[in-house]
């Protein structure tokens, strides 16, 4: 009888080991399309001495696979447990119509236009892309009006089960002046289903529109964090903040420095109770060329800002936004890891 039991137990052990090995083998490229396997990942933790460090998924725009599962794997590979989610992975997961617009070129040309560096041919190319994007936006708006929001609940569960929380949501072409109230409320409802405390949008520099967004945010019980580029000043957000308690800041520290604001830490101190999240990148001052550099090489006081958050127990996340050029031989995941290591060192 004992021999029989021993043989049975040995066989059972071998079967269990085989199953475990198969599970381990799935963690890697074959991960995509199998979100349940993500539960086998070690849960990430990017909270250092009370400061939550997150990443905006826009940082992974250069990676080939932009699916929900791939994006989650990039975040997990970086060891990050909280994100600002750009809309594409979630909306594609929910069945959004596919776009034929070359978004990589679109963003590159848009950035060059913002910096005043477009050639005449590039100006024409950008205009054609913008026209195609407008037609696509109309198709997406029609889809949003009839799609099931349940997919966002499933998306959130997949990310939460893997240990990643979504604190902010930034869907494309949703919160602009030309969008209907239905478009705007769709984005806010989606954000809430994903678990976000706030949605983010470029500051429109339009008091009437921030009034409108603030009212719709109050109606939907979610904050609007206004992001800024080089139009940021210490007073940029003041009117919006007065208009509604649901209007808030999505401060960008790097762009704030590149805009020529000489005391970037002061705005964090002054507005800390209205900052919902803060983008981190290392840009230079106008005197030094406004470059977007690898962290530690520019003029943005990232470490001091994080230490200020730690010392004063400010609760808003610091969001890594990878915008400097990825070096040859590296990729976005490896560079985000470096940014995270920079944050950890600053906060230890």
Tab-separated table of C-alpha atoms in Angstrom:
chain	number	residue	atom	x	y	z
A	1	UNK	CA	0.000	0.000	0.000
A	2	UNK	CA	2.834	2.399	0.899
A	3	UNK	CA	4.563	1.682	-2.427
A	4	UNK	CA	1.346	2.437	-4.253
A	5	UNK	CA	0.925	5.750	-2.367
A	6	UNK	CA	4.513	6.736	-3.039
A	7	UNK	CA	4.109	6.049	-6.745
A	8	UNK	CA	0.861	8.028	-6.850
A	9	UNK	CA	2.358	11.018	-4.973
A	10	UNK	CA	5.425	11.076	-7.210
A	11	UNK	CA	3.225	11.038	-10.322
A	12	UNK	CA	1.085	13.851	-8.875
A	13	UNK	CA	4.200	15.916	-8.086
A	14	UNK	CA	5.509	15.509	-11.664
A	15	UNK	CA	2.141	16.592	-13.097
A	16	UNK	CA	2.040	19.690	-10.879
A	17	UNK	CA	5.620	20.579	-11.774
A	18	UNK	CA	4.820	20.309	-15.483
A	19	UNK	CA	1.852	22.608	-15.106
A	20	UNK	CA	3.971	25.137	-13.155
A	21	UNK	CA	6.685	25.033	-15.797
A	22	UNK	CA	4.141	25.597	-18.550
A	23	UNK	CA	2.773	28.595	-16.667
A	24	UNK	CA	6.238	30.087	-16.309
A	25	UNK	CA	6.924	29.571	-20.004
A	26	UNK	CA	3.897	31.674	-20.847
A	27	UNK	CA	5.390	34.751	-19.222
A	28	UNK	CA	7.121	36.444	-22.114
A	29	UNK	CA	6.133	37.094	-25.716
A	30	UNK	CA	3.282	34.578	-25.537
A	31	UNK	CA	1.808	36.652	-22.736
A	32	UNK	CA	-0.150	38.759	-25.200
A	33	UNK	CA	-3.732	37.585	-25.557
A	34	UNK	CA	-3.577	35.748	-22.230
A	35	UNK	CA	-4.270	38.419	-19.575
A	36	UNK	CA	-4.968	35.815	-16.872
A	37	UNK	CA	-1.289	34.871	-16.920
A	38	UNK	CA	-0.463	38.409	-15.800
A	39	UNK	CA	-1.526	37.364	-12.297
A	40	UNK	CA	1.688	35.317	-12.103
A	41	UNK	CA	3.788	38.467	-12.324
A	42	UNK	CA	5.288	39.721	-9.107
A	43	UNK	CA	3.145	42.718	-8.143
A	44	UNK	CA	4.998	45.967	-8.943
A	45	UNK	CA	5.610	48.710	-6.390
A	46	UNK	CA	6.731	52.201	-7.378
A	47	UNK	CA	5.863	54.009	-4.142
A	48	UNK	CA	9.040	55.360	-2.521
A	49	UNK	CA	8.843	56.865	0.963
A	50	UNK	CA	5.191	57.703	0.455
A	51	UNK	CA	5.545	59.212	-3.033
A	52	UNK	CA	3.689	57.446	-5.831
A	53	UNK	CA	5.664	57.332	-9.061
A	54	UNK	CA	3.632	56.452	-12.116
A	55	UNK	CA	4.039	56.599	-15.876
A	56	UNK	CA	1.909	57.947	-18.697
A	57	UNK	CA	1.442	55.161	-21.243
A	58	UNK	CA	2.295	57.669	-23.989
A	59	UNK	CA	5.888	56.935	-22.905
A	60	UNK	CA	5.627	53.569	-24.708
A	61	UNK	CA	4.433	55.022	-28.020
A	62	UNK	CA	7.584	53.814	-29.827
A	63	UNK	CA	6.973	50.180	-28.886
A	64	UNK	CA	5.598	48.079	-31.730
A	65	UNK	CA	2.642	46.469	-29.958
A	66	UNK	CA	0.170	49.015	-28.590
A	67	UNK	CA	-2.458	46.539	-27.382
A	68	UNK	CA	-3.913	46.592	-23.863
A	69	UNK	CA	-1.979	43.461	-22.895
A	70	UNK	CA	1.313	44.675	-24.359
A	71	UNK	CA	0.991	48.063	-22.679
A	72	UNK	CA	0.364	46.368	-19.351
A	73	UNK	CA	3.443	44.205	-19.829
A	74	UNK	CA	5.576	47.303	-20.503
A	75	UNK	CA	4.332	48.855	-17.254
A	76	UNK	CA	4.995	45.650	-15.308
A	77	UNK	CA	8.441	45.223	-16.853
A	78	UNK	CA	9.277	48.712	-15.547
A	79	UNK	CA	8.110	47.770	-12.027
A	80	UNK	CA	5.467	50.515	-11.945
A	81	UNK	CA	2.141	50.095	-10.155
A	82	UNK	CA	0.160	53.176	-11.241
A	83	UNK	CA	-0.445	54.942	-14.554
A	84	UNK	CA	-1.966	57.801	-16.471
A	85	UNK	CA	-3.623	55.947	-19.325
A	86	UNK	CA	-3.717	57.358	-22.842
A	87	UNK	CA	-7.013	56.307	-24.405
A	88	UNK	CA	-5.839	54.080	-27.259
A	89	UNK	CA	-5.093	50.784	-25.438
A	90	UNK	CA	-8.417	50.924	-23.564
A	91	UNK	CA	-10.491	52.050	-26.534
A	92	UNK	CA	-8.896	49.511	-28.872
A	93	UNK	CA	-9.612	46.851	-26.251
A	94	UNK	CA	-13.232	48.022	-26.316
A	95	UNK	CA	-13.440	47.677	-30.109
A	96	UNK	CA	-12.731	51.172	-31.419
A	97	UNK	CA	-12.597	51.421	-35.256
A	98	UNK	CA	-9.054	51.149	-36.586
A	99	UNK	CA	-7.312	54.257	-37.840
A	100	UNK	CA	-5.293	54.509	-41.052
A	101	UNK	CA	-3.611	57.723	-39.848
A	102	UNK	CA	0.133	57.397	-39.217
A	103	UNK	CA	0.038	58.677	-35.643
A	104	UNK	CA	3.805	58.514	-35.127
A	105	UNK	CA	4.320	60.931	-38.030
A	106	UNK	CA	1.327	62.989	-36.896
A	107	UNK	CA	2.801	63.533	-33.410
A	108	UNK	CA	6.309	64.166	-34.734
A	109	UNK	CA	5.090	66.832	-37.142
A	110	UNK	CA	2.786	68.306	-34.489
A	111	UNK	CA	5.724	68.681	-32.121
A	112	UNK	CA	7.850	70.267	-34.854
A	113	UNK	CA	5.049	72.724	-35.647
A	114	UNK	CA	4.786	73.643	-31.964
A	115	UNK	CA	8.532	74.333	-31.975
A	116	UNK	CA	8.350	76.321	-35.237
A	117	UNK	CA	10.512	73.843	-37.155
A	118	UNK	CA	8.187	72.610	-39.950
A	119	UNK	CA	9.318	72.767	-43.577
A	120	UNK	CA	6.826	73.698	-46.314
A	121	UNK	CA	6.444	70.062	-47.416
A	122	UNK	CA	5.967	68.936	-43.827
A	123	UNK	CA	3.297	71.616	-43.374
A	124	UNK	CA	1.337	70.076	-46.271
A	125	UNK	CA	1.842	66.571	-44.918
A	126	UNK	CA	0.586	67.615	-41.496
A	127	UNK	CA	-2.484	69.308	-43.028
A	128	UNK	CA	-3.368	66.085	-44.886
A	129	UNK	CA	-2.949	64.038	-41.717
A	130	UNK	CA	-5.122	66.486	-39.781
A	131	UNK	CA	-7.887	66.182	-42.383
A	132	UNK	CA	-7.748	62.387	-42.236
A	133	UNK	CA	-7.768	62.547	-38.437
A	134	UNK	CA	-10.919	64.684	-38.422
A	135	UNK	CA	-12.748	62.122	-40.576
A	136	UNK	CA	-11.583	59.350	-38.270
A	137	UNK	CA	-12.662	61.308	-35.173
A	138	UNK	CA	-16.207	61.443	-36.581
A	139	UNK	CA	-16.200	57.665	-37.021
A	140	UNK	CA	-14.961	57.213	-33.439
A	141	UNK	CA	-17.621	59.580	-32.085
A	142	UNK	CA	-20.337	57.483	-33.749
A	143	UNK	CA	-18.829	54.320	-32.258
A	144	UNK	CA	-18.623	55.827	-28.780
A	145	UNK	CA	-22.318	56.721	-28.888
A	146	UNK	CA	-23.325	53.065	-29.195
A	147	UNK	CA	-20.504	50.970	-27.673
A	148	UNK	CA	-20.790	49.008	-24.427
A	149	UNK	CA	-18.893	50.544	-21.488
A	150	UNK	CA	-18.506	47.102	-19.866
A	151	UNK	CA	-15.200	46.652	-21.669
A	152	UNK	CA	-13.655	49.410	-19.555
A	153	UNK	CA	-14.607	47.529	-16.394
A	154	UNK	CA	-12.876	44.420	-17.809
A	155	UNK	CA	-9.832	46.484	-18.786
A	156	UNK	CA	-9.583	47.893	-15.267
A	157	UNK	CA	-9.857	44.411	-13.741
A	158	UNK	CA	-7.046	43.091	-15.949
A	159	UNK	CA	-4.749	45.929	-14.869
A	160	UNK	CA	-5.786	45.872	-11.196
A	161	UNK	CA	-5.339	42.090	-10.992
A	162	UNK	CA	-1.771	42.578	-12.201
A	163	UNK	CA	-1.176	45.217	-9.509
A	164	UNK	CA	-1.518	48.332	-11.673
A	165	UNK	CA	-3.936	51.145	-10.789
A	166	UNK	CA	-5.154	53.766	-13.255
A	167	UNK	CA	-5.171	57.194	-11.584
A	168	UNK	CA	-5.723	59.338	-14.693
A	169	UNK	CA	-7.294	58.854	-18.114
A	170	UNK	CA	-6.545	60.873	-21.251
A	171	UNK	CA	-8.724	59.801	-24.185
A	172	UNK	CA	-7.946	61.448	-27.486
A	173	UNK	CA	-10.220	64.084	-29.039
A	174	UNK	CA	-12.738	64.067	-26.219
A	175	UNK	CA	-12.560	67.208	-24.094
A	176	UNK	CA	-12.029	69.915	-26.713
A	177	UNK	CA	-14.102	72.999	-27.480
A	178	UNK	CA	-15.546	71.319	-30.568
A	179	UNK	CA	-16.630	68.220	-28.670
A	180	UNK	CA	-20.254	67.810	-27.648
A	181	UNK	CA	-21.292	67.449	-24.011
A	182	UNK	CA	-22.002	63.791	-24.839
A	183	UNK	CA	-18.373	63.313	-25.996
A	184	UNK	CA	-17.055	64.930	-22.824
A	185	UNK	CA	-19.314	62.963	-20.497
A	186	UNK	CA	-18.390	59.740	-22.314
A	187	UNK	CA	-14.723	60.378	-21.491
A	188	UNK	CA	-15.496	61.157	-17.867
A	189	UNK	CA	-17.658	58.056	-17.445
A	190	UNK	CA	-14.975	55.903	-19.054
A	191	UNK	CA	-12.385	57.398	-16.699
A	192	UNK	CA	-14.494	56.546	-13.664
A	193	UNK	CA	-15.017	52.958	-14.850
A	194	UNK	CA	-11.246	52.621	-15.276
A	195	UNK	CA	-10.729	53.789	-11.681
A	196	UNK	CA	-9.273	57.216	-12.470
A	197	UNK	CA	-9.654	60.098	-10.019
A	198	UNK	CA	-9.211	62.550	-12.879
A	199	UNK	CA	-9.142	62.922	-16.632
A	200	UNK	CA	-6.440	65.025	-18.256
A	201	UNK	CA	-6.583	67.480	-21.135
A	202	UNK	CA	-4.449	70.264	-22.554
A	203	UNK	CA	-5.319	73.597	-20.956
A	204	UNK	CA	-7.549	75.250	-23.595
A	205	UNK	CA	-6.660	78.846	-22.605
A	206	UNK	CA	-10.390	79.511	-22.855
A	207	UNK	CA	-12.251	80.504	-19.684
A	208	UNK	CA	-15.645	79.610	-21.126
A	209	UNK	CA	-14.484	76.089	-21.904
A	210	UNK	CA	-12.862	75.472	-18.508
A	211	UNK	CA	-16.147	76.634	-16.961
A	212	UNK	CA	-17.988	74.081	-19.097
A	213	UNK	CA	-15.579	71.253	-18.294
A	214	UNK	CA	-15.682	72.051	-14.589
A	215	UNK	CA	-19.490	71.885	-14.569
A	216	UNK	CA	-19.540	68.541	-16.407
A	217	UNK	CA	-16.816	67.208	-14.105
A	218	UNK	CA	-18.928	68.107	-11.072
A	219	UNK	CA	-21.949	66.401	-12.658
A	220	UNK	CA	-19.895	63.228	-13.192
A	221	UNK	CA	-17.904	63.416	-9.914
A	222	UNK	CA	-14.483	63.278	-11.512
A	223	UNK	CA	-11.738	65.923	-11.670
A	224	UNK	CA	-10.263	67.528	-14.785
A	225	UNK	CA	-6.481	67.943	-14.608
A	226	UNK	CA	-5.366	70.636	-17.068
A	227	UNK	CA	-2.019	69.869	-18.655
A	228	UNK	CA	0.304	72.591	-19.890
A	229	UNK	CA	3.182	72.981	-22.308
A	230	UNK	CA	5.153	76.191	-22.641
A	231	UNK	CA	2.094	78.351	-21.995
A	232	UNK	CA	2.400	77.438	-18.312
A	233	UNK	CA	2.811	80.329	-15.880
A	234	UNK	CA	2.210	80.557	-12.124
A	235	UNK	CA	-1.265	81.991	-12.843
A	236	UNK	CA	-2.329	79.876	-15.865
A	237	UNK	CA	-4.766	77.751	-13.851
A	238	UNK	CA	-6.135	80.435	-11.508
A	239	UNK	CA	-9.383	81.185	-13.335
A	240	UNK	CA	-10.201	77.502	-13.886
A	241	UNK	CA	-9.537	76.734	-10.219
A	242	UNK	CA	-11.878	79.524	-9.151
A	243	UNK	CA	-14.586	78.336	-11.532
A	244	UNK	CA	-14.948	74.842	-10.088
A	245	UNK	CA	-13.581	72.658	-7.317
A	246	UNK	CA	-13.465	69.927	-9.965
A	247	UNK	CA	-10.926	71.836	-12.070
A	248	UNK	CA	-7.351	70.920	-11.149
A	249	UNK	CA	-3.739	70.816	-12.350
A	250	UNK	CA	-1.905	68.197	-14.351
A	251	UNK	CA	1.311	70.197	-13.966
A	252	UNK	CA	4.231	69.463	-16.301
A	253	UNK	CA	7.403	70.398	-14.461
A	254	UNK	CA	9.714	70.045	-17.468
A	255	UNK	CA	7.618	72.217	-19.776
A	256	UNK	CA	7.215	74.713	-16.930
A	257	UNK	CA	11.006	75.111	-16.789
A	258	UNK	CA	11.305	75.323	-20.601
A	259	UNK	CA	8.681	78.095	-20.525
A	260	UNK	CA	11.131	80.243	-18.562
A	261	UNK	CA	9.545	80.085	-15.106
A	262	UNK	CA	12.488	80.632	-12.780
A	263	UNK	CA	11.087	79.099	-9.574
A	264	UNK	CA	9.454	75.787	-10.536
A	265	UNK	CA	9.215	74.428	-6.998
A	266	UNK	CA	7.116	77.371	-5.865
A	267	UNK	CA	4.111	76.413	-7.971
A	268	UNK	CA	4.097	72.935	-6.396
A	269	UNK	CA	4.027	74.505	-2.938
A	270	UNK	CA	1.388	77.089	-3.901
A	271	UNK	CA	-0.960	74.694	-5.746
A	272	UNK	CA	-0.213	71.335	-4.129
A	273	UNK	CA	-3.775	70.882	-2.886
A	274	UNK	CA	-5.135	71.324	-6.441
A	275	UNK	CA	-2.516	69.234	-8.269
A	276	UNK	CA	-3.947	65.838	-9.236
A	277	UNK	CA	-0.801	64.586	-10.969
A	278	UNK	CA	2.493	66.028	-12.208
A	279	UNK	CA	4.417	65.093	-15.347
A	280	UNK	CA	8.149	64.621	-14.939
A	281	UNK	CA	10.709	65.197	-17.685
A	282	UNK	CA	14.095	66.943	-17.778
A	283	UNK	CA	13.982	70.023	-19.987
A	284	UNK	CA	16.380	72.935	-20.227
A	285	UNK	CA	15.660	76.611	-19.615
A	286	UNK	CA	15.215	78.912	-22.648
A	287	UNK	CA	18.769	80.222	-22.081
A	288	UNK	CA	20.114	76.695	-22.480
A	289	UNK	CA	18.044	75.773	-25.536
A	290	UNK	CA	14.879	74.168	-24.060
A	291	UNK	CA	16.201	70.690	-24.845
A	292	UNK	CA	14.435	67.524	-23.679
A	293	UNK	CA	17.257	65.468	-22.197
A	294	UNK	CA	17.953	62.239	-20.359
A	295	UNK	CA	17.166	62.765	-16.694
A	296	UNK	CA	19.900	64.507	-14.730
A	297	UNK	CA	21.245	66.344	-17.801
A	298	UNK	CA	18.695	69.168	-18.039
A	299	UNK	CA	17.653	72.065	-15.800
A	300	UNK	CA	14.447	70.645	-14.300
A	301	UNK	CA	14.710	70.057	-10.523
A	302	UNK	CA	13.072	66.623	-10.631
A	303	UNK	CA	14.853	65.273	-7.543
A	304	UNK	CA	14.118	68.389	-5.486
A	305	UNK	CA	10.445	68.311	-6.543
A	306	UNK	CA	10.115	64.681	-5.468
A	307	UNK	CA	11.835	65.402	-2.165
A	308	UNK	CA	9.460	68.317	-1.635
A	309	UNK	CA	6.534	65.935	-2.165
A	310	UNK	CA	8.054	63.413	0.230
A	311	UNK	CA	8.901	65.907	2.957
A	312	UNK	CA	5.519	67.630	2.834
A	313	UNK	CA	3.515	64.430	2.291
A	314	UNK	CA	1.901	65.737	-0.904
A	315	UNK	CA	-0.337	63.013	-2.259
A	316	UNK	CA	-0.381	63.620	-6.032
A	317	UNK	CA	1.580	61.129	-8.184
A	318	UNK	CA	4.714	62.030	-10.080
A	319	UNK	CA	4.207	60.779	-13.644
A	320	UNK	CA	7.190	59.740	-15.749
A	321	UNK	CA	6.750	61.008	-19.301
A	322	UNK	CA	9.461	59.750	-21.605
A	323	UNK	CA	10.020	62.443	-24.221
A	324	UNK	CA	13.767	62.514	-24.764
A	325	UNK	CA	15.097	60.570	-27.736
A	326	UNK	CA	15.529	56.862	-27.009
A	327	UNK	CA	19.222	55.999	-27.531
A	328	UNK	CA	20.214	53.444	-30.147
A	329	UNK	CA	20.241	49.935	-28.728
A	330	UNK	CA	17.682	50.815	-26.055
A	331	UNK	CA	13.894	51.032	-26.015
A	332	UNK	CA	11.170	52.895	-24.169
A	333	UNK	CA	10.841	50.275	-21.420
A	334	UNK	CA	14.553	50.422	-20.608
A	335	UNK	CA	14.521	54.229	-20.560
A	336	UNK	CA	11.454	54.398	-18.301
A	337	UNK	CA	13.270	52.020	-15.941
A	338	UNK	CA	16.144	54.521	-15.797
A	339	UNK	CA	13.720	57.337	-14.996
A	340	UNK	CA	12.158	55.242	-12.249
A	341	UNK	CA	15.602	54.462	-10.797
A	342	UNK	CA	16.312	58.216	-10.793
A	343	UNK	CA	13.108	58.800	-8.783
A	344	UNK	CA	13.869	56.006	-6.338
A	345	UNK	CA	17.379	57.319	-5.700
A	346	UNK	CA	16.029	60.847	-5.134
A	347	UNK	CA	13.454	59.608	-2.636
A	348	UNK	CA	15.599	57.197	-0.626
